[in-house]
PDB file of C-alpha atoms and ligand atoms in Angstrom:
ATOM      1  CA  MET D   1       0.000   0.000   0.000  1.00  0.00           C
ATOM      2  CA  SER D   2       1.264   3.487  -0.823  1.00  0.00           C
ATOM      3  CA  PHE D   3       2.685   5.404   2.127  1.00  0.00           C
ATOM      4  CA  LEU D   4       0.399   8.286   1.084  1.00  0.00           C
ATOM      5  CA  ASN D   5      -2.718   6.229   1.856  1.00  0.00           C
ATOM      6  CA  GLN D   6      -1.631   6.031   5.514  1.00  0.00           C
ATOM      7  CA  ILE D   7      -1.541   9.817   5.918  1.00  0.00           C
ATOM      8  CA  ASN D   8      -4.530  11.989   6.662  1.00  0.00           C
ATOM      9  CA  SER D   9      -3.400  15.138   4.970  1.00  0.00           C
ATOM     10  CA  ALA D  10      -0.032  14.956   3.237  1.00  0.00           C
ATOM     11  CA  ASN D  11       2.194  17.937   2.462  1.00  0.00           C
ATOM     12  CA  ALA D  12       4.638  17.869  -0.450  1.00  0.00           C
ATOM     13  CA  LEU D  13       7.598  19.943  -1.592  1.00  0.00           C
ATOM     14  CA  ILE D  14       8.961  19.945  -5.145  1.00  0.00           C
ATOM     15  CA  VAL D  15      12.343  21.628  -5.477  1.00  0.00           C
ATOM     16  CA  GLY D  16      13.221  22.867  -8.973  1.00  0.00           C
ATOM     17  CA  ALA D  17       9.614  23.185 -10.135  1.00  0.00           C
ATOM     18  CA  SER D  18       9.882  25.963 -12.723  1.00  0.00           C
ATOM     19  CA  GLN D  19       9.868  23.564 -15.677  1.00  0.00           C
ATOM     20  CA  GLY D  20      10.549  20.014 -16.827  1.00  0.00           C
ATOM     21  CA  ILE D  21      10.097  17.059 -14.491  1.00  0.00           C
ATOM     22  CA  GLY D  22       9.655  19.280 -11.407  1.00  0.00           C
ATOM     23  CA  LEU D  23       6.751  21.210 -12.943  1.00  0.00           C
ATOM     24  CA  GLY D  24       5.286  17.860 -14.059  1.00  0.00           C
ATOM     25  CA  PHE D  25       5.366  16.645 -10.440  1.00  0.00           C
ATOM     26  CA  VAL D  26       3.548  19.773  -9.251  1.00  0.00           C
ATOM     27  CA  LYS D  27       0.728  19.173 -11.776  1.00  0.00           C
ATOM     28  CA  LYS D  28       0.475  15.507 -10.793  1.00  0.00           C
ATOM     29  CA  LEU D  29       0.273  16.314  -7.063  1.00  0.00           C
ATOM     30  CA  LEU D  30      -2.371  19.014  -7.582  1.00  0.00           C
ATOM     31  CA  ASP D  31      -4.542  16.291  -9.161  1.00  0.00           C
ATOM     32  CA  ASP D  32      -4.073  14.000  -6.148  1.00  0.00           C
ATOM     33  CA  SER D  33      -6.692  14.501  -3.426  1.00  0.00           C
ATOM     34  CA  ARG D  34      -4.434  12.875  -0.813  1.00  0.00           C
ATOM     35  CA  ILE D  35      -2.108  15.863  -1.025  1.00  0.00           C
ATOM     36  CA  ASN D  36      -3.069  18.871   1.082  1.00  0.00           C
ATOM     37  CA  LYS D  37      -0.416  21.532   0.366  1.00  0.00           C
ATOM     38  CA  VAL D  38       2.066  21.526  -2.488  1.00  0.00           C
ATOM     39  CA  TYR D  39       5.120  23.725  -1.960  1.00  0.00           C
ATOM     40  CA  ALA D  40       7.082  24.354  -5.150  1.00  0.00           C
ATOM     41  CA  THR D  41      10.364  26.172  -5.548  1.00  0.00           C
ATOM     42  CA  TYR D  42      11.763  28.202  -8.419  1.00  0.00           C
ATOM     43  CA  ARG D  43      14.929  30.204  -8.918  1.00  0.00           C
ATOM     44  CA  ASN D  44      14.098  32.790 -11.607  1.00  0.00           C
ATOM     45  CA  PRO D  45      11.026  35.058 -11.662  1.00  0.00           C
ATOM     46  CA  ASP D  46      10.389  33.911 -15.249  1.00  0.00           C
ATOM     47  CA  ALA D  47       8.835  30.657 -13.950  1.00  0.00           C
ATOM     48  CA  THR D  48       5.575  31.835 -15.498  1.00  0.00           C
ATOM     49  CA  GLU D  49       3.791  28.501 -15.904  1.00  0.00           C
ATOM     50  CA  LEU D  50       4.358  27.584 -12.256  1.00  0.00           C
ATOM     51  CA  LEU D  51       3.373  31.029 -10.979  1.00  0.00           C
ATOM     52  CA  THR D  52       0.190  31.007 -13.103  1.00  0.00           C
ATOM     53  CA  LEU D  53      -0.672  27.572 -11.724  1.00  0.00           C
ATOM     54  CA  ALA D  54      -0.279  28.981  -8.196  1.00  0.00           C
ATOM     55  CA  LYS D  55      -2.689  31.819  -9.006  1.00  0.00           C
ATOM     56  CA  ASN D  56      -5.252  29.187 -10.050  1.00  0.00           C
ATOM     57  CA  HIS D  57      -4.701  27.100  -6.878  1.00  0.00           C
ATOM     58  CA  PRO D  58      -4.199  29.819  -4.265  1.00  0.00           C
ATOM     59  CA  THR D  59      -4.824  27.645  -1.203  1.00  0.00           C
ATOM     60  CA  ARG D  60      -3.024  24.442  -2.264  1.00  0.00           C
ATOM     61  CA  LEU D  61       0.039  25.563  -4.226  1.00  0.00           C
ATOM     62  CA  ILE D  62       2.596  27.824  -2.576  1.00  0.00           C
ATOM     63  CA  CYS D  63       5.672  28.944  -4.523  1.00  0.00           C
ATOM     64  CA  LEU D  64       8.943  29.771  -2.789  1.00  0.00           C
ATOM     65  CA  VAL D  65      12.308  30.951  -4.100  1.00  0.00           C
ATOM     66  CA  ILE D  66      15.274  28.586  -3.811  1.00  0.00           C
ATOM     67  CA  ASP D  67      18.524  28.679  -5.717  1.00  0.00           C
ATOM     68  CA  VAL D  68      20.177  25.582  -4.262  1.00  0.00           C
ATOM     69  CA  THR D  69      23.598  27.263  -4.419  1.00  0.00           C
ATOM     70  CA  ASN D  70      22.319  29.746  -1.800  1.00  0.00           C
ATOM     71  CA  GLU D  71      21.944  28.092   1.627  1.00  0.00           C
ATOM     72  CA  THR D  72      20.194  31.140   3.087  1.00  0.00           C
ATOM     73  CA  GLN D  73      17.397  30.760   0.524  1.00  0.00           C
ATOM     74  CA  ILE D  74      17.063  27.069   1.441  1.00  0.00           C
ATOM     75  CA  THR D  75      16.804  27.962   5.146  1.00  0.00           C
ATOM     76  CA  GLU D  76      14.283  30.757   4.609  1.00  0.00           C
ATOM     77  CA  ALA D  77      11.997  28.692   2.367  1.00  0.00           C
ATOM     78  CA  LEU D  78      11.992  25.717   4.739  1.00  0.00           C
ATOM     79  CA  GLU D  79      11.390  28.049   7.735  1.00  0.00           C
ATOM     80  CA  GLN D  80       8.283  29.345   5.965  1.00  0.00           C
ATOM     81  CA  ILE D  81       7.026  25.791   5.396  1.00  0.00           C
ATOM     82  CA  LYS D  82       7.713  24.949   9.051  1.00  0.00           C
ATOM     83  CA  SER D  83       5.728  27.972  10.196  1.00  0.00           C
ATOM     84  CA  GLU D  84       2.753  26.920   8.056  1.00  0.00           C
ATOM     85  CA  VAL D  85       2.473  23.121   8.128  1.00  0.00           C
ATOM     86  CA  LYS D  86       5.250  21.761  10.426  1.00  0.00           C
ATOM     87  CA  THR D  87       5.537  18.429   8.552  1.00  0.00           C
ATOM     88  CA  LEU D  88       6.373  17.210   5.054  1.00  0.00           C
ATOM     89  CA  HIS D  89       5.552  13.763   3.654  1.00  0.00           C
ATOM     90  CA  LEU D  90       6.952  13.886   0.126  1.00  0.00           C
ATOM     91  CA  VAL D  91       9.931  15.924  -1.074  1.00  0.00           C
ATOM     92  CA  VAL D  92      11.227  15.530  -4.632  1.00  0.00           C
ATOM     93  CA  ASN D  93      14.427  17.360  -5.541  1.00  0.00           C
ATOM     94  CA  CYS D  94      14.246  17.844  -9.326  1.00  0.00           C
ATOM     95  CA  VAL D  95      17.090  20.350  -9.600  1.00  0.00           C
ATOM     96  CA  GLY D  96      19.787  19.619 -12.133  1.00  0.00           C
ATOM     97  CA  VAL D  97      21.989  21.229 -14.739  1.00  0.00           C
ATOM     98  CA  LEU D  98      23.685  19.643 -17.765  1.00  0.00           C
ATOM     99  CA  HIS D  99      24.208  22.631 -20.079  1.00  0.00           C
ATOM    100  CA  ASP D 100      23.545  26.349 -20.148  1.00  0.00           C
ATOM    101  CA  GLY D 101      24.822  28.514 -23.018  1.00  0.00           C
ATOM    102  CA  ASP D 102      28.625  28.157 -23.137  1.00  0.00           C
ATOM    103  CA  PHE D 103      28.464  25.734 -20.219  1.00  0.00           C
ATOM    104  CA  GLN D 104      28.416  22.345 -21.980  1.00  0.00           C
ATOM    105  CA  PRO D 105      29.168  18.749 -20.877  1.00  0.00           C
ATOM    106  CA  GLU D 106      32.810  17.835 -21.505  1.00  0.00           C
ATOM    107  CA  LYS D 107      33.492  15.333 -24.305  1.00  0.00           C
ATOM    108  CA  SER D 108      37.142  14.929 -23.312  1.00  0.00           C
ATOM    109  CA  LEU D 109      39.694  15.845 -20.624  1.00  0.00           C
ATOM    110  CA  LYS D 110      40.795  18.850 -22.668  1.00  0.00           C
ATOM    111  CA  HIS D 111      37.394  20.458 -22.066  1.00  0.00           C
ATOM    112  CA  LEU D 112      37.597  20.321 -18.250  1.00  0.00           C
ATOM    113  CA  ASN D 113      37.836  23.515 -16.249  1.00  0.00           C
ATOM    114  CA  LEU D 114      37.551  24.255 -12.551  1.00  0.00           C
ATOM    115  CA  GLU D 115      34.690  26.715 -12.808  1.00  0.00           C
ATOM    116  CA  ASN D 116      32.392  24.384 -14.760  1.00  0.00           C
ATOM    117  CA  LEU D 117      33.233  21.344 -12.628  1.00  0.00           C
ATOM    118  CA  THR D 118      32.470  23.380  -9.496  1.00  0.00           C
ATOM    119  CA  ARG D 119      29.106  24.460 -10.925  1.00  0.00           C
ATOM    120  CA  TYR D 120      28.095  20.845 -11.651  1.00  0.00           C
ATOM    121  CA  PHE D 121      28.839  19.848  -8.064  1.00  0.00           C
ATOM    122  CA  GLN D 122      27.252  22.941  -6.500  1.00  0.00           C
ATOM    123  CA  VAL D 123      23.951  22.466  -8.328  1.00  0.00           C
ATOM    124  CA  ASN D 124      23.692  18.691  -8.828  1.00  0.00           C
ATOM    125  CA  SER D 125      25.229  17.367  -5.605  1.00  0.00           C
ATOM    126  CA  ILE D 126      25.771  19.932  -2.837  1.00  0.00           C
ATOM    127  CA  GLY D 127      22.341  21.530  -3.245  1.00  0.00           C
ATOM    128  CA  GLY D 128      20.688  18.193  -2.478  1.00  0.00           C
ATOM    129  CA  VAL D 129      22.634  17.500   0.684  1.00  0.00           C
ATOM    130  CA  LEU D 130      22.066  21.043   1.981  1.00  0.00           C
ATOM    131  CA  LEU D 131      18.352  20.440   1.475  1.00  0.00           C
ATOM    132  CA  ALA D 132      18.690  17.216   3.490  1.00  0.00           C
ATOM    133  CA  LYS D 133      20.389  19.191   6.282  1.00  0.00           C
ATOM    134  CA  HIS D 134      17.527  21.681   6.587  1.00  0.00           C
ATOM    135  CA  LEU D 135      14.692  19.185   6.005  1.00  0.00           C
ATOM    136  CA  VAL D 136      15.355  17.270   9.250  1.00  0.00           C
ATOM    137  CA  PRO D 137      12.802  19.163  11.405  1.00  0.00           C
ATOM    138  CA  LEU D 138      10.105  18.702   8.728  1.00  0.00           C
ATOM    139  CA  PHE D 139      10.688  14.931   8.536  1.00  0.00           C
ATOM    140  CA  LYS D 140      10.955  14.406  12.300  1.00  0.00           C
ATOM    141  CA  HIS D 141       7.416  13.094  12.777  1.00  0.00           C
ATOM    142  CA  GLN D 142       5.685   9.784  13.268  1.00  0.00           C
ATOM    143  CA  GLU D 143       4.107   9.470   9.792  1.00  0.00           C
ATOM    144  CA  ALA D 144       5.760   7.886   6.740  1.00  0.00           C
ATOM    145  CA  SER D 145       7.610  10.183   4.374  1.00  0.00           C
ATOM    146  CA  VAL D 146       9.826  10.052   1.271  1.00  0.00           C
ATOM    147  CA  PHE D 147      12.762  12.226   0.213  1.00  0.00           C
ATOM    148  CA  ALA D 148      13.497  11.475  -3.457  1.00  0.00           C
ATOM    149  CA  SER D 149      16.210  13.132  -5.536  1.00  0.00           C
ATOM    150  CA  ILE D 150      16.274  12.904  -9.305  1.00  0.00           C
ATOM    151  CA  SER D 151      19.679  11.515 -10.181  1.00  0.00           C
ATOM    152  CA  ALA D 152      20.741   9.948 -13.520  1.00  0.00           C
ATOM    153  CA  LYS D 153      21.912   6.542 -14.697  1.00  0.00           C
ATOM    154  CA  VAL D 154      25.015   8.229 -16.150  1.00  0.00           C
ATOM    155  CA  GLY D 155      26.022   8.762 -12.496  1.00  0.00           C
ATOM    156  CA  SER D 156      26.352   4.989 -12.058  1.00  0.00           C
ATOM    157  CA  ILE D 157      30.040   3.995 -11.928  1.00  0.00           C
ATOM    158  CA  GLY D 158      29.282   0.343 -12.693  1.00  0.00           C
ATOM    159  CA  ASP D 159      27.181   1.245 -15.731  1.00  0.00           C
ATOM    160  CA  ASN D 160      29.684   3.697 -17.257  1.00  0.00           C
ATOM    161  CA  ASN D 161      31.085   2.152 -20.433  1.00  0.00           C
ATOM    162  CA  LEU D 162      30.973   5.275 -22.591  1.00  0.00           C
ATOM    163  CA  GLY D 163      32.922   8.050 -20.813  1.00  0.00           C
ATOM    164  CA  GLY D 164      32.548  11.803 -21.356  1.00  0.00           C
ATOM    165  CA  TRP D 165      30.320  14.218 -19.415  1.00  0.00           C
ATOM    166  CA  TYR D 166      32.857  14.239 -16.555  1.00  0.00           C
ATOM    167  CA  GLY D 167      31.242  16.912 -14.405  1.00  0.00           C
ATOM    168  CA  TYR D 168      27.610  15.844 -14.858  1.00  0.00           C
ATOM    169  CA  ARG D 169      28.353  12.146 -14.309  1.00  0.00           C
ATOM    170  CA  ALA D 170      30.543  12.667 -11.244  1.00  0.00           C
ATOM    171  CA  SER D 171      28.136  15.188  -9.700  1.00  0.00           C
ATOM    172  CA  LYS D 172      25.289  12.650  -9.963  1.00  0.00           C
ATOM    173  CA  THR D 173      27.564   9.951  -8.473  1.00  0.00           C
ATOM    174  CA  ALA D 174      28.257  12.357  -5.594  1.00  0.00           C
ATOM    175  CA  LEU D 175      24.526  13.007  -5.214  1.00  0.00           C
ATOM    176  CA  ASN D 176      23.980   9.248  -4.901  1.00  0.00           C
ATOM    177  CA  MET D 177      26.646   8.982  -2.196  1.00  0.00           C
ATOM    178  CA  PHE D 178      25.301  12.024  -0.351  1.00  0.00           C
ATOM    179  CA  MET D 179      21.790  10.542  -0.323  1.00  0.00           C
ATOM    180  CA  ARG D 180      23.043   7.115   0.764  1.00  0.00           C
ATOM    181  CA  ASN D 181      24.756   8.857   3.681  1.00  0.00           C
ATOM    182  CA  VAL D 182      21.607  10.880   4.432  1.00  0.00           C
ATOM    183  CA  SER D 183      19.563   7.663   4.512  1.00  0.00           C
ATOM    184  CA  LEU D 184      21.868   6.272   7.212  1.00  0.00           C
ATOM    185  CA  GLU D 185      21.671   9.411   9.364  1.00  0.00           C
ATOM    186  CA  TYR D 186      17.917   9.865   8.804  1.00  0.00           C
ATOM    187  CA  ALA D 187      17.410   6.262   9.990  1.00  0.00           C
ATOM    188  CA  ARG D 188      18.324   7.667  13.410  1.00  0.00           C
ATOM    189  CA  SER D 189      17.016  11.265  13.214  1.00  0.00           C
ATOM    190  CA  CYS D 190      13.889  10.777  11.033  1.00  0.00           C
ATOM    191  CA  PRO D 191      13.234   7.033  11.293  1.00  0.00           C
ATOM    192  CA  LYS D 192       9.967   7.047   9.305  1.00  0.00           C
ATOM    193  CA  ASN D 193      11.589   8.655   6.254  1.00  0.00           C
ATOM    194  CA  ILE D 194      12.707   6.822   3.104  1.00  0.00           C
ATOM    195  CA  VAL D 195      15.554   8.432   1.124  1.00  0.00           C
ATOM    196  CA  VAL D 196      16.086   7.419  -2.519  1.00  0.00           C
ATOM    197  CA  THR D 197      17.675   8.609  -5.748  1.00  0.00           C
ATOM    198  CA  LEU D 198      15.772   8.025  -9.000  1.00  0.00           C
ATOM    199  CA  HIS D 199      16.769   7.785 -12.663  1.00  0.00           C
ATOM    200  CA  PRO D 200      13.910   9.247 -14.736  1.00  0.00           C
ATOM    201  CA  GLY D 201      14.874   7.849 -18.158  1.00  0.00           C
ATOM    202  CA  THR D 202      15.526  10.213 -21.046  1.00  0.00           C
ATOM    203  CA  THR D 203      12.734  12.753 -20.832  1.00  0.00           C
ATOM    204  CA  ASP D 204      11.783  15.486 -23.282  1.00  0.00           C
ATOM    205  CA  THR D 205      12.859  18.580 -21.331  1.00  0.00           C
ATOM    206  CA  ARG D 206      15.214  21.519 -21.835  1.00  0.00           C
ATOM    207  CA  LEU D 207      17.996  19.440 -20.253  1.00  0.00           C
ATOM    208  CA  SER D 208      17.931  16.589 -22.793  1.00  0.00           C
ATOM    209  CA  ARG D 209      16.833  18.575 -25.869  1.00  0.00           C
ATOM    210  CA  PRO D 210      20.288  19.066 -27.471  1.00  0.00           C
ATOM    211  CA  PHE D 211      21.071  15.349 -27.002  1.00  0.00           C
ATOM    212  CA  GLN D 212      17.870  13.721 -28.246  1.00  0.00           C
ATOM    213  CA  ALA D 213      18.947  13.070 -31.874  1.00  0.00           C
ATOM    214  CA  ASN D 214      20.156   9.490 -31.277  1.00  0.00           C
ATOM    215  CA  VAL D 215      17.429   8.531 -28.799  1.00  0.00           C
ATOM    216  CA  PRO D 216      14.850   6.154 -30.354  1.00  0.00           C
ATOM    217  CA  PRO D 217      11.345   7.660 -30.019  1.00  0.00           C
ATOM    218  CA  GLU D 218      10.133   4.865 -27.715  1.00  0.00           C
ATOM    219  CA  LYS D 219      12.993   5.681 -25.308  1.00  0.00           C
ATOM    220  CA  LEU D 220      12.239   9.397 -25.141  1.00  0.00           C
ATOM    221  CA  PHE D 221       9.552   9.860 -22.484  1.00  0.00           C
ATOM    222  CA  SER D 222       7.114  12.752 -22.233  1.00  0.00           C
ATOM    223  CA  ILE D 223       7.257  14.636 -18.926  1.00  0.00           C
ATOM    224  CA  GLU D 224       3.814  13.230 -17.999  1.00  0.00           C
ATOM    225  CA  ARG D 225       4.976   9.658 -18.610  1.00  0.00           C
ATOM    226  CA  THR D 226       8.171  10.119 -16.584  1.00  0.00           C
ATOM    227  CA  VAL D 227       6.325  11.672 -13.664  1.00  0.00           C
ATOM    228  CA  SER D 228       3.713   8.858 -13.622  1.00  0.00           C
ATOM    229  CA  GLN D 229       6.451   6.222 -13.713  1.00  0.00           C
ATOM    230  CA  LEU D 230       8.511   7.859 -10.961  1.00  0.00           C
ATOM    231  CA  PHE D 231       5.407   8.445  -8.842  1.00  0.00           C
ATOM    232  CA  GLU D 232       4.564   4.747  -9.143  1.00  0.00           C
ATOM    233  CA  VAL D 233       8.084   3.850  -7.949  1.00  0.00           C
ATOM    234  CA  ILE D 234       7.768   6.318  -5.035  1.00  0.00           C
ATOM    235  CA  GLU D 235       4.356   4.966  -4.007  1.00  0.00           C
ATOM    236  CA  LYS D 236       5.714   1.386  -3.848  1.00  0.00           C
ATOM    237  CA  LEU D 237       8.700   2.271  -1.639  1.00  0.00           C
ATOM    238  CA  GLU D 238       9.114   0.484   1.662  1.00  0.00           C
ATOM    239  CA  LYS D 239      11.283   1.350   4.629  1.00  0.00           C
ATOM    240  CA  ASN D 240      14.049  -1.079   3.642  1.00  0.00           C
ATOM    241  CA  ASP D 241      14.358   0.657   0.233  1.00  0.00           C
ATOM    242  CA  SER D 242      15.903   3.684   1.932  1.00  0.00           C
ATOM    243  CA  GLY D 243      19.394   4.460   0.624  1.00  0.00           C
ATOM    244  CA  GLN D 244      18.816   2.823  -2.782  1.00  0.00           C
ATOM    245  CA  PHE D 245      19.104   4.113  -6.367  1.00  0.00           C
ATOM    246  CA  PHE D 246      16.100   3.163  -8.538  1.00  0.00           C
ATOM    247  CA  SER D 247      15.390   3.402 -12.235  1.00  0.00           C
ATOM    248  CA  TRP D 248      12.029   4.623 -13.623  1.00  0.00           C
ATOM    249  CA  ASP D 249      10.863   0.987 -14.003  1.00  0.00           C
ATOM    250  CA  GLY D 250      11.400   0.218 -10.310  1.00  0.00           C
ATOM    251  CA  ASN D 251      14.626  -1.770 -10.823  1.00  0.00           C
ATOM    252  CA  LYS D 252      17.635  -0.994  -8.654  1.00  0.00           C
ATOM    253  CA  LEU D 253      20.624   0.491 -10.493  1.00  0.00           C
ATOM    254  CA  PRO D 254      24.262  -0.415  -9.829  1.00  0.00           C
ATOM    255  CA  TRP D 255      26.261   2.218  -7.968  1.00  0.00           C
TER     256      TRP D 255
HETATM  257  N1  NAP J   1      15.557  15.037 -18.944  1.00  0.00           N
HETATM  258  C1  NAP J   1      16.288  13.947 -18.881  1.00  0.00           C
HETATM  259  O1  NAP J   1      16.392  13.188 -19.874  1.00  0.00           O
HETATM  260  C2  NAP J   1      16.983  13.559 -17.609  1.00  0.00           C
HETATM  261  C3  NAP J   1      17.682  12.348 -17.586  1.00  0.00           C
HETATM  262  C4  NAP J   1      18.331  11.968 -16.418  1.00  0.00           C
HETATM  263  C5  NAP J   1      18.254  12.778 -15.306  1.00  0.00           C
HETATM  264  N2  NAP J   1      17.571  13.969 -15.352  1.00  0.00           N
HETATM  265  C6  NAP J   1      17.530  14.791 -14.139  1.00  0.00           C
HETATM  266  O2  NAP J   1      16.191  15.142 -13.879  1.00  0.00           O
HETATM  267  C7  NAP J   1      16.156  16.350 -13.121  1.00  0.00           C
HETATM  268  C8  NAP J   1      15.153  17.315 -13.756  1.00  0.00           C
HETATM  269  O3  NAP J   1      15.676  17.721 -15.016  1.00  0.00           O
HETATM  270  P1  NAP J   1      14.745  18.157 -16.244  1.00  0.00           P
HETATM  271  O4  NAP J   1      14.981  17.162 -17.304  1.00  0.00           O
HETATM  272  O5  NAP J   1      13.369  18.409 -15.771  1.00  0.00           O
HETATM  273  O6  NAP J   1      15.498  19.499 -16.690  1.00  0.00           O
HETATM  274  P2  NAP J   1      15.041  21.015 -16.764  1.00  0.00           P
HETATM  275  O7  NAP J   1      13.747  21.120 -17.476  1.00  0.00           O
HETATM  276  O8  NAP J   1      16.219  21.749 -17.289  1.00  0.00           O
HETATM  277  O9  NAP J   1      14.778  21.394 -15.218  1.00  0.00           O
HETATM  278  C9  NAP J   1      15.838  21.575 -14.323  1.00  0.00           C
HETATM  279  C10 NAP J   1      15.312  22.301 -13.114  1.00  0.00           C
HETATM  280  O10 NAP J   1      16.427  22.565 -12.242  1.00  0.00           O
HETATM  281  C11 NAP J   1      16.350  23.941 -11.859  1.00  0.00           C
HETATM  282  N3  NAP J   1      17.650  24.469 -11.469  1.00  0.00           N
HETATM  283  C12 NAP J   1      18.791  24.520 -12.188  1.00  0.00           C
HETATM  284  N4  NAP J   1      19.773  25.105 -11.471  1.00  0.00           N
HETATM  285  C13 NAP J   1      19.232  25.433 -10.269  1.00  0.00           C
HETATM  286  C14 NAP J   1      19.713  26.044  -9.085  1.00  0.00           C
HETATM  287  N5  NAP J   1      20.979  26.483  -8.988  1.00  0.00           N
HETATM  288  N6  NAP J   1      18.868  26.179  -8.037  1.00  0.00           N
HETATM  289  C15 NAP J   1      17.587  25.771  -8.118  1.00  0.00           C
HETATM  290  N7  NAP J   1      17.061  25.207  -9.207  1.00  0.00           N
HETATM  291  C16 NAP J   1      17.873  25.035 -10.266  1.00  0.00           C
HETATM  292  C17 NAP J   1      15.802  24.641 -13.091  1.00  0.00           C
HETATM  293  O11 NAP J   1      15.376  25.942 -12.759  1.00  0.00           O
HETATM  294  P3  NAP J   1      15.422  27.139 -13.879  1.00  0.00           P
HETATM  295  O12 NAP J   1      14.174  27.005 -14.682  1.00  0.00           O
HETATM  296  O13 NAP J   1      15.460  28.376 -13.038  1.00  0.00           O
HETATM  297  O14 NAP J   1      16.668  26.951 -14.684  1.00  0.00           O
HETATM  298  C18 NAP J   1      14.692  23.672 -13.455  1.00  0.00           C
HETATM  299  O15 NAP J   1      13.571  23.873 -12.640  1.00  0.00           O
HETATM  300  C19 NAP J   1      17.597  16.871 -13.079  1.00  0.00           C
HETATM  301  O16 NAP J   1      18.204  16.512 -11.876  1.00  0.00           O
HETATM  302  C20 NAP J   1      18.261  16.118 -14.212  1.00  0.00           C
HETATM  303  O17 NAP J   1      19.666  15.986 -14.020  1.00  0.00           O
HETATM  304  C21 NAP J   1      16.940  14.371 -16.479  1.00  0.00           C
END
């Protein structure tokens, strides 16, 4: 049975909800009557679709600003949630960066530079573990809860037979290790929480768009499909799944 069915009035937080998979999660949760409040974070004021959605759902959807490279913003947003609802039951961290203008994944060692590598780790790995740090009080309750972070199969060391994308791959590997560590500490501090990382499959978003040419159509998921598949995985999680890395089909991935 889904952990959500055991909760009277569940509160959710989607981090990185301005577009892509994060925005898809917000839409899915707004359609789910088991969810009371949906908190959704964005970084730039041009998150127009999310902000319009909030205008149409003024009591259920609350938007907050978080750039995960700014710990003060993380603290302030989570303080606001604490002052309003005190507990969270589902948190999905959908933040990630692969490319942005001149910032492109490295094909070879000669493309590496310190600034770009640092950015990959700040956004894709460190942001997630800082969230985990500040989420503790919101997960310290007696009801079941899930903290899921969207990782990527390319972050699997065992599965890497292709190379390239140094910064993106290693930052997702680091995210997986951070979340494994969090699962071990949360087992003591927030014992009802389940911490997982999830591979969404190649999904038609801004992030994958420049790299879709060689993806067969049946392997390129719509945002709606990805969110349904990941939500199904999340709903089936059990306590002993905490600390694991799952693919969109529910199978465990090698580290
Ligand atoms: N799409 C795929 O095929 C695929 C495959 C494997 C894994 N993933 C992972 O899935 C997750 C979601 O990606 P997506 O495909 O939905 O990509 P996307 O459409 O580009 O969305 C990425 C999200 O991350 C946010 N973000 C980026 N930097 C941030 C920062 N410093 N602080 C806060 N938010 C920040 C973006 O906000 P802005 O709108 O402000 O930029 C946006 O909301 C990522 O972790 C990605 O690595 C995606």
